[in-house]
PDB file of C-alpha atoms in Angstrom:
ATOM      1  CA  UNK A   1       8.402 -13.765   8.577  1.00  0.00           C
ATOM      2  CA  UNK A   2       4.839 -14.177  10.006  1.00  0.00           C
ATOM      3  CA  UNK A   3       3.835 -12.356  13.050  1.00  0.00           C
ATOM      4  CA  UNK A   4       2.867 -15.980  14.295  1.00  0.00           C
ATOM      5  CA  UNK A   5       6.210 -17.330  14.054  1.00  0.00           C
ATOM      6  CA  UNK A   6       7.436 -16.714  18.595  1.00  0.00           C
ATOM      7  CA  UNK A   7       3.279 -17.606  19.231  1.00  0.00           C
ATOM      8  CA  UNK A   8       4.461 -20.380  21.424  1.00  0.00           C
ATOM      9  CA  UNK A   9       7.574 -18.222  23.211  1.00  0.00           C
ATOM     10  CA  UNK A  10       6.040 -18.717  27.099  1.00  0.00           C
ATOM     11  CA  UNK A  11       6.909 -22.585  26.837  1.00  0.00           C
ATOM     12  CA  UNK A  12      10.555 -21.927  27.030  1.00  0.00           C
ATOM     13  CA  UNK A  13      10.466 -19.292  29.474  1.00  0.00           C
ATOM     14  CA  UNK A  14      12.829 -20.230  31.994  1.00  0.00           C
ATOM     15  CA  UNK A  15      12.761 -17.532  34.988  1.00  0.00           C
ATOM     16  CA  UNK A  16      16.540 -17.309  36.590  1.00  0.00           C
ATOM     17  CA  UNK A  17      16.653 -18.871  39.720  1.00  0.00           C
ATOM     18  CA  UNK A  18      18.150 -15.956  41.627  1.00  0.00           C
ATOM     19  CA  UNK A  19      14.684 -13.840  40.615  1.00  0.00           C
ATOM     20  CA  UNK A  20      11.884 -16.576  41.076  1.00  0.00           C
ATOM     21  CA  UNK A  21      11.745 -15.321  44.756  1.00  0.00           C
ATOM     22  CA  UNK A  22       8.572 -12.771  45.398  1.00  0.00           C
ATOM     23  CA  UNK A  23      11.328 -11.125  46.447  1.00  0.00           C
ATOM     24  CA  UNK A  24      14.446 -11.345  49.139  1.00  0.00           C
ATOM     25  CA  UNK A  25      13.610 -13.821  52.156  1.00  0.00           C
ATOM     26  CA  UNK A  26      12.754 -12.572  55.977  1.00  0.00           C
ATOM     27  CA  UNK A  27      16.163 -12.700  57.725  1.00  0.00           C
ATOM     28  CA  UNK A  28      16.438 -15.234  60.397  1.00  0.00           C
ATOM     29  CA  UNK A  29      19.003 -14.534  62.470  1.00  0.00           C
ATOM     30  CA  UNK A  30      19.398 -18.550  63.077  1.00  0.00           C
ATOM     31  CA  UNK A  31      20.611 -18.877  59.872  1.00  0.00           C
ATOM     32  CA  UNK A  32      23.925 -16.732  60.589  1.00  0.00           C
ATOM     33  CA  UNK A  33      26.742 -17.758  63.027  1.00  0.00           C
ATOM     34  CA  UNK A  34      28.307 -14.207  63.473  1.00  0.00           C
ATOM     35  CA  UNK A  35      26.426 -10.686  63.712  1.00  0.00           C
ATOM     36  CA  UNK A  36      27.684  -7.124  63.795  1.00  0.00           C
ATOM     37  CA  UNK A  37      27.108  -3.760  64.107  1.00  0.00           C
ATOM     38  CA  UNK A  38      28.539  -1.346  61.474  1.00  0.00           C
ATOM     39  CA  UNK A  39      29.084   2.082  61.732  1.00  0.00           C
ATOM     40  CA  UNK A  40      29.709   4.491  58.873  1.00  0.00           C
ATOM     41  CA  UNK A  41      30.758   7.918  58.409  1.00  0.00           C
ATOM     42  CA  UNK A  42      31.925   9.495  55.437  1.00  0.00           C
ATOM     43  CA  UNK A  43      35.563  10.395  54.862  1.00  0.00           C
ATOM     44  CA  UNK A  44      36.968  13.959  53.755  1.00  0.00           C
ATOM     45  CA  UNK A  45      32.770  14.763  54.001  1.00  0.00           C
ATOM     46  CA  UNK A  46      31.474  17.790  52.495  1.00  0.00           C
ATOM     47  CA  UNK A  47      28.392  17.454  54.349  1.00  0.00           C
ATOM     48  CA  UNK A  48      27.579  17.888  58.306  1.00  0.00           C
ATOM     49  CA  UNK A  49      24.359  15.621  58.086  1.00  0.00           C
ATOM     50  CA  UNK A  50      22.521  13.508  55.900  1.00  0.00           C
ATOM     51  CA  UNK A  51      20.111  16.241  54.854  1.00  0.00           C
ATOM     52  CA  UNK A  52      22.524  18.335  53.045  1.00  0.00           C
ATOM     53  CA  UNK A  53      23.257  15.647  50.860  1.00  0.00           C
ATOM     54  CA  UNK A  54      20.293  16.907  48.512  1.00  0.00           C
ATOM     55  CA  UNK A  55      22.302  19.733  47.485  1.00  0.00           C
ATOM     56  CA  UNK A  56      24.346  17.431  46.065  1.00  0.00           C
ATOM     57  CA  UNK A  57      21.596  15.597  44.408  1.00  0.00           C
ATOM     58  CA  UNK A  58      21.923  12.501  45.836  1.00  0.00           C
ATOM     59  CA  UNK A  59      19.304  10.591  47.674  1.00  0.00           C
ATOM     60  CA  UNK A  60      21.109   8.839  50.619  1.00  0.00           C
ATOM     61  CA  UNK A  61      18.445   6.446  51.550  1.00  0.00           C
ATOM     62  CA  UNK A  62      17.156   5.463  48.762  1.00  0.00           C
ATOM     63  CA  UNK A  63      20.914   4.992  47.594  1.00  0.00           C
ATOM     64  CA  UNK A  64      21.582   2.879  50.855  1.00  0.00           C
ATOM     65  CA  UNK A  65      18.326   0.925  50.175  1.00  0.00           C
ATOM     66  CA  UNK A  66      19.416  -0.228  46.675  1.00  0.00           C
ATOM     67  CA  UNK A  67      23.040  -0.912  47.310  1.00  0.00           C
ATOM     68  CA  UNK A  68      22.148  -3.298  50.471  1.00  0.00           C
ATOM     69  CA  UNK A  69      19.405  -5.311  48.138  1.00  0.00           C
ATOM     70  CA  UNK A  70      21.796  -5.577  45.663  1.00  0.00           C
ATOM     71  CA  UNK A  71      24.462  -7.166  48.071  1.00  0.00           C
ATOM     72  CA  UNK A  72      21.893  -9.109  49.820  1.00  0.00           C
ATOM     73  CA  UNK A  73      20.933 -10.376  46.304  1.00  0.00           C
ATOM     74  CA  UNK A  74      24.893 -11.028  45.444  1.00  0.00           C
ATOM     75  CA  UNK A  75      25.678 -12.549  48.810  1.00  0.00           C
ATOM     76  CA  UNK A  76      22.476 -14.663  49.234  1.00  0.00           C
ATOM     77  CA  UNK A  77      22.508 -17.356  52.112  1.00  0.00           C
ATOM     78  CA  UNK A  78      26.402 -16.431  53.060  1.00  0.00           C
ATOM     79  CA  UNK A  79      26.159 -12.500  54.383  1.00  0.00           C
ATOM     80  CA  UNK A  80      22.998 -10.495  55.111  1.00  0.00           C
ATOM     81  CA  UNK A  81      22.854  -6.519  55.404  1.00  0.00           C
ATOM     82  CA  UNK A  82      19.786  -4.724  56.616  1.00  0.00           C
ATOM     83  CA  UNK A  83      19.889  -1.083  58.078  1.00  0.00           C
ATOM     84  CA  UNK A  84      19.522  -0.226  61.697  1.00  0.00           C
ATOM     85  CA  UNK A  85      19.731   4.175  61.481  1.00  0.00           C
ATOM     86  CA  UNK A  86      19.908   6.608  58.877  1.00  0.00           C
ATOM     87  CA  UNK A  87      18.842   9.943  60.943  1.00  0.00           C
ATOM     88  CA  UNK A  88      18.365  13.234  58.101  1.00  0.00           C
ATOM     89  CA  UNK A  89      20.422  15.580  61.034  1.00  0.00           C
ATOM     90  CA  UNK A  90      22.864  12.672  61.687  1.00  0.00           C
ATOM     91  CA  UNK A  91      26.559  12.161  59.715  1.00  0.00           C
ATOM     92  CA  UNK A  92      26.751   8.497  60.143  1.00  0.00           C
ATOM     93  CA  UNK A  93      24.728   5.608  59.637  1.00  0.00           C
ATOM     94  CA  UNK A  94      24.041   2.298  61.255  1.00  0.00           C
ATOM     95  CA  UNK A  95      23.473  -0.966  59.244  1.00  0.00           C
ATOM     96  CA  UNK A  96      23.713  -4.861  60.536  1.00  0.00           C
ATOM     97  CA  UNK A  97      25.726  -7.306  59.208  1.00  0.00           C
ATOM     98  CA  UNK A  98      24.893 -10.920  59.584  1.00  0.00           C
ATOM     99  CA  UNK A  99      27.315 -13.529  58.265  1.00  0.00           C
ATOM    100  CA  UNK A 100      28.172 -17.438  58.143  1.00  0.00           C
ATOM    101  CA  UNK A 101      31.959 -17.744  58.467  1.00  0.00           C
ATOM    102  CA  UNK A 102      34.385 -20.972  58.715  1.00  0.00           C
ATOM    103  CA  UNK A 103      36.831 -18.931  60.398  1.00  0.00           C
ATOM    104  CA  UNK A 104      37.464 -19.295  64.094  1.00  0.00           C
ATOM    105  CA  UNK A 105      39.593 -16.326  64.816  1.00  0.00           C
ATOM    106  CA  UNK A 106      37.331 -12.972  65.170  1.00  0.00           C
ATOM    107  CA  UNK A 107      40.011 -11.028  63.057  1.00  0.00           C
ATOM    108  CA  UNK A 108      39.978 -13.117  60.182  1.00  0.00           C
ATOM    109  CA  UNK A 109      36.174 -12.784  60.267  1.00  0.00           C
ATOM    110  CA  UNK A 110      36.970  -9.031  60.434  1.00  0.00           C
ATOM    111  CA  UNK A 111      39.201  -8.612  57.848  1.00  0.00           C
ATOM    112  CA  UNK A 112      36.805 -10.343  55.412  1.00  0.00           C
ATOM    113  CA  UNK A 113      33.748  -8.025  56.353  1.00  0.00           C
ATOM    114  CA  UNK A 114      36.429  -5.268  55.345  1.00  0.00           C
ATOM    115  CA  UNK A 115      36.760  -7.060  52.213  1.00  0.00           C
ATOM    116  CA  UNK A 116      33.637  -7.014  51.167  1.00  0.00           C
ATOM    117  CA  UNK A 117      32.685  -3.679  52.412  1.00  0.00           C
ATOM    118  CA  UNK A 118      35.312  -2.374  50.460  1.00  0.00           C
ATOM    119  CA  UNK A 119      34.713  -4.143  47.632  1.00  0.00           C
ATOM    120  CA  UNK A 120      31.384  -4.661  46.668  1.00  0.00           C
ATOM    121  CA  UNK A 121      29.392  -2.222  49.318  1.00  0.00           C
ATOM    122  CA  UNK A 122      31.672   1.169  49.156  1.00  0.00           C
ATOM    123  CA  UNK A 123      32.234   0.745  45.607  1.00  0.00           C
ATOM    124  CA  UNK A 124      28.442   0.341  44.948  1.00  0.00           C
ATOM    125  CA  UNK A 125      27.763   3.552  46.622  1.00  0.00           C
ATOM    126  CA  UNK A 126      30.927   5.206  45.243  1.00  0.00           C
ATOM    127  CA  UNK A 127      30.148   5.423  41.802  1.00  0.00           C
ATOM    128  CA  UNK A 128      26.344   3.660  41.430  1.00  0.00           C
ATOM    129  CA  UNK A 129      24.586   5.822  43.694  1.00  0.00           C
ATOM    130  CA  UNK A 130      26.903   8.623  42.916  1.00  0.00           C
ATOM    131  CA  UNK A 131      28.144   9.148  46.773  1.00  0.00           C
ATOM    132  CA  UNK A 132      31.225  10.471  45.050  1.00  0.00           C
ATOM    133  CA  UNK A 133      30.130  13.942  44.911  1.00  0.00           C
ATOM    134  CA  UNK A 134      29.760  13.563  49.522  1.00  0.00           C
ATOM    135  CA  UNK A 135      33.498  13.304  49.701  1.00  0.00           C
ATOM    136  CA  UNK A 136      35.965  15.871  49.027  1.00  0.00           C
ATOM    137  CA  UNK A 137      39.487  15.787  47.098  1.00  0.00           C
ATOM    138  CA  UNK A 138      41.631  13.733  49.693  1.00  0.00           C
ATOM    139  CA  UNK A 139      38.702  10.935  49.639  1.00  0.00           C
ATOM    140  CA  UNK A 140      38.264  10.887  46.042  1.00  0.00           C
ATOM    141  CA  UNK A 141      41.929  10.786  45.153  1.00  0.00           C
ATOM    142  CA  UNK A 142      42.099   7.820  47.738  1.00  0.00           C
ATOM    143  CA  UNK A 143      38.827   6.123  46.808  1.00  0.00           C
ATOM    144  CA  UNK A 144      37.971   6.033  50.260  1.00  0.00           C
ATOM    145  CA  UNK A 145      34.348   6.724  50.865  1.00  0.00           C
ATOM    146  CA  UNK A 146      33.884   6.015  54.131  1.00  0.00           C
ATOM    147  CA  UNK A 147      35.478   5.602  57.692  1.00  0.00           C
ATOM    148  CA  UNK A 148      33.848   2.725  59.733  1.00  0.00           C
ATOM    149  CA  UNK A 149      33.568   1.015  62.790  1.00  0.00           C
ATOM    150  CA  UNK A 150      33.000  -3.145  63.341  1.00  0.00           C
ATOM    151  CA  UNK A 151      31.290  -3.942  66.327  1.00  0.00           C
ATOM    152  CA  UNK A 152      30.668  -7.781  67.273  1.00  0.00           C
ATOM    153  CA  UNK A 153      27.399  -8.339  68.210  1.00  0.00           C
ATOM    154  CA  UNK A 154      25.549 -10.917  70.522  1.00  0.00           C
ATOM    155  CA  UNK A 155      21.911 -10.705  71.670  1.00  0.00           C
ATOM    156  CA  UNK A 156      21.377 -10.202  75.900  1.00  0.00           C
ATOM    157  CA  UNK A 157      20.453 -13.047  77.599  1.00  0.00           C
ATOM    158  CA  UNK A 158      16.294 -13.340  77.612  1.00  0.00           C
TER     159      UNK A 158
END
């Protein structure tokens, strides 16, 4: 077979339309009907702050930071995570959740953020990012990484 024979290959290159982006779009918070406030601590912790987590040899924020692209990515143009506060001497963390929902009643709306924190977030961190090793027996044998708090959120009056 000749060396020539893919010479032509870049006229059929087809880039997939969920990575033709220079990358994910500038949240507008016009875009979202609902916002909240999320905050997470782990369960059954073996740590007292973010810090210690080294020991461990996991790398909390960077860990964070690839687990939210990857859901902003997944959940493009219906949900939208960014992170408020991740403080090194802290044990929680903050992060924002923006969503569009159909659903009137606020615990409907709730009980699908738990969903999909539960689902595709915890999980991500659980075994991706290796947060596993943060939790002790009783949250491992429950696959519970974290405990968390939803807070609705609406902007003061300018």
């Amino acid at each position: 077979m000749s060396d020539r024979f893919f010479g032509n290959y870049k006229a059929f290159v087809v880039i997939p339309t969920k990575e033709k982006g220079a990358g994910p779009k500038a949240f507008d918070p016009s875009d979202y009907s609902r916002h909240f406030i999320l905050t997470f601590s782990l369960y059954d912790s073996l740590i007292a702050c973010w810090k210690e987590a080294g020991k461990f040899k996991v790398q909390p924020r960077q860990g964070l930071a690839r687990v939210i692209d990857a859901f902003n990515l997944k959940h493009d143009g219906t949900a939208f995570l960014q992170m408020l506060e991740m403080e090194d001497d802290q044990p929680y963390f903050v992060l924002a959740l923006s969503c569009k929902s159909t659903a009137d009643q606020e615990q409907a709306v709730i009980n699908r953020i738990t969903q999909l924190l539960e689902k595709d977030f915890a999980t991500d961190l659980l075994i991706g990012e290796t947060w596993y090793q943060l939790v002790g027996a009783k949250g491992k044998f429950e696959r519970k990484l974290f405990s968390y708090n939803i807070q609705p959120y609406a902007q003061p009056p300018k």
